[in-house]
Amino acid sequence: MKKDTVNTALRDRVARVRRLVAAERLAARGERGEFDAAAAAHSEAKRVRRAAFE
């Protein structure tokens, strides 16, 4: 029972650390502007959809 509790706690800790690392990497990509083109394309597509219904 105790061993399962410890293993579960360790798995949770590792998962939390992995999520933090992933978030840091994502933030770094955002700072480098890697998502700017995708955001611009999304905004343009949204504008076109709205214009189609006007």
PDB file of C-alpha atoms in Angstrom:
ATOM      1  CA  MET A   1       0.000   0.000   0.000  1.00  0.00           C
ATOM      2  CA  LYS A   2       2.716   2.481   0.983  1.00  0.00           C
ATOM      3  CA  LYS A   3       4.749   1.576  -2.091  1.00  0.00           C
ATOM      4  CA  ASP A   4       1.762   2.323  -4.351  1.00  0.00           C
ATOM      5  CA  THR A   5       1.279   5.689  -2.660  1.00  0.00           C
ATOM      6  CA  VAL A   6       4.931   6.597  -3.165  1.00  0.00           C
ATOM      7  CA  ASN A   7       4.872   5.459  -6.787  1.00  0.00           C
ATOM      8  CA  THR A   8       1.729   7.484  -7.442  1.00  0.00           C
ATOM      9  CA  ALA A   9       3.283  10.559  -5.845  1.00  0.00           C
ATOM     10  CA  LEU A  10       6.424  10.148  -7.949  1.00  0.00           C
ATOM     11  CA  ARG A  11       4.378   9.749 -11.146  1.00  0.00           C
ATOM     12  CA  ASP A  12       2.414  12.882 -10.276  1.00  0.00           C
ATOM     13  CA  ARG A  13       5.626  14.807  -9.605  1.00  0.00           C
ATOM     14  CA  VAL A  14       7.198  13.719 -12.894  1.00  0.00           C
ATOM     15  CA  ALA A  15       4.029  14.636 -14.794  1.00  0.00           C
ATOM     16  CA  ARG A  16       3.974  18.080 -13.145  1.00  0.00           C
ATOM     17  CA  VAL A  17       7.621  18.715 -14.033  1.00  0.00           C
ATOM     18  CA  ARG A  18       7.017  17.606 -17.633  1.00  0.00           C
ATOM     19  CA  ARG A  19       4.058  19.992 -17.922  1.00  0.00           C
ATOM     20  CA  LEU A  20       6.175  22.851 -16.571  1.00  0.00           C
ATOM     21  CA  VAL A  21       8.970  22.111 -19.041  1.00  0.00           C
ATOM     22  CA  ALA A  22       6.454  21.952 -21.897  1.00  0.00           C
ATOM     23  CA  ALA A  23       4.926  25.275 -20.828  1.00  0.00           C
ATOM     24  CA  GLU A  24       8.371  26.887 -20.684  1.00  0.00           C
ATOM     25  CA  ARG A  25       9.197  25.595 -24.169  1.00  0.00           C
ATOM     26  CA  LEU A  26       5.876  26.861 -25.504  1.00  0.00           C
ATOM     27  CA  ALA A  27       6.469  30.283 -23.949  1.00  0.00           C
ATOM     28  CA  ALA A  28       9.949  30.421 -25.484  1.00  0.00           C
ATOM     29  CA  ARG A  29       8.509  29.599 -28.910  1.00  0.00           C
ATOM     30  CA  GLY A  30       5.974  32.373 -28.462  1.00  0.00           C
ATOM     31  CA  GLU A  31       8.701  34.843 -27.527  1.00  0.00           C
ATOM     32  CA  ARG A  32      10.585  33.908 -30.700  1.00  0.00           C
ATOM     33  CA  GLY A  33       7.451  34.670 -32.708  1.00  0.00           C
ATOM     34  CA  GLU A  34       6.899  31.147 -33.981  1.00  0.00           C
ATOM     35  CA  PHE A  35       3.129  31.511 -33.662  1.00  0.00           C
ATOM     36  CA  ASP A  36       2.794  34.942 -35.270  1.00  0.00           C
ATOM     37  CA  ALA A  37       2.169  33.569 -38.771  1.00  0.00           C
ATOM     38  CA  ALA A  38      -0.449  31.127 -37.494  1.00  0.00           C
ATOM     39  CA  ALA A  39      -2.184  33.874 -35.508  1.00  0.00           C
ATOM     40  CA  ALA A  40      -2.202  36.148 -38.549  1.00  0.00           C
ATOM     41  CA  ALA A  41      -3.617  33.378 -40.750  1.00  0.00           C
ATOM     42  CA  HIS A  42      -6.321  32.681 -38.179  1.00  0.00           C
ATOM     43  CA  SER A  43      -7.259  36.359 -37.984  1.00  0.00           C
ATOM     44  CA  GLU A  44      -7.420  36.622 -41.767  1.00  0.00           C
ATOM     45  CA  ALA A  45      -9.588  33.508 -42.067  1.00  0.00           C
ATOM     46  CA  LYS A  46     -11.882  34.889 -39.393  1.00  0.00           C
ATOM     47  CA  ARG A  47     -12.125  38.209 -41.235  1.00  0.00           C
ATOM     48  CA  VAL A  48     -12.968  36.430 -44.498  1.00  0.00           C
ATOM     49  CA  ARG A  49     -15.684  34.324 -42.822  1.00  0.00           C
ATOM     50  CA  ARG A  50     -17.255  37.410 -41.284  1.00  0.00           C
ATOM     51  CA  ALA A  51     -17.106  39.291 -44.599  1.00  0.00           C
ATOM     52  CA  ALA A  52     -18.878  36.401 -46.341  1.00  0.00           C
ATOM     53  CA  PHE A  53     -21.934  36.889 -44.118  1.00  0.00           C
ATOM     54  CA  GLU A  54     -22.163  40.663 -44.397  1.00  0.00           C
TER      55      GLU A  54
END
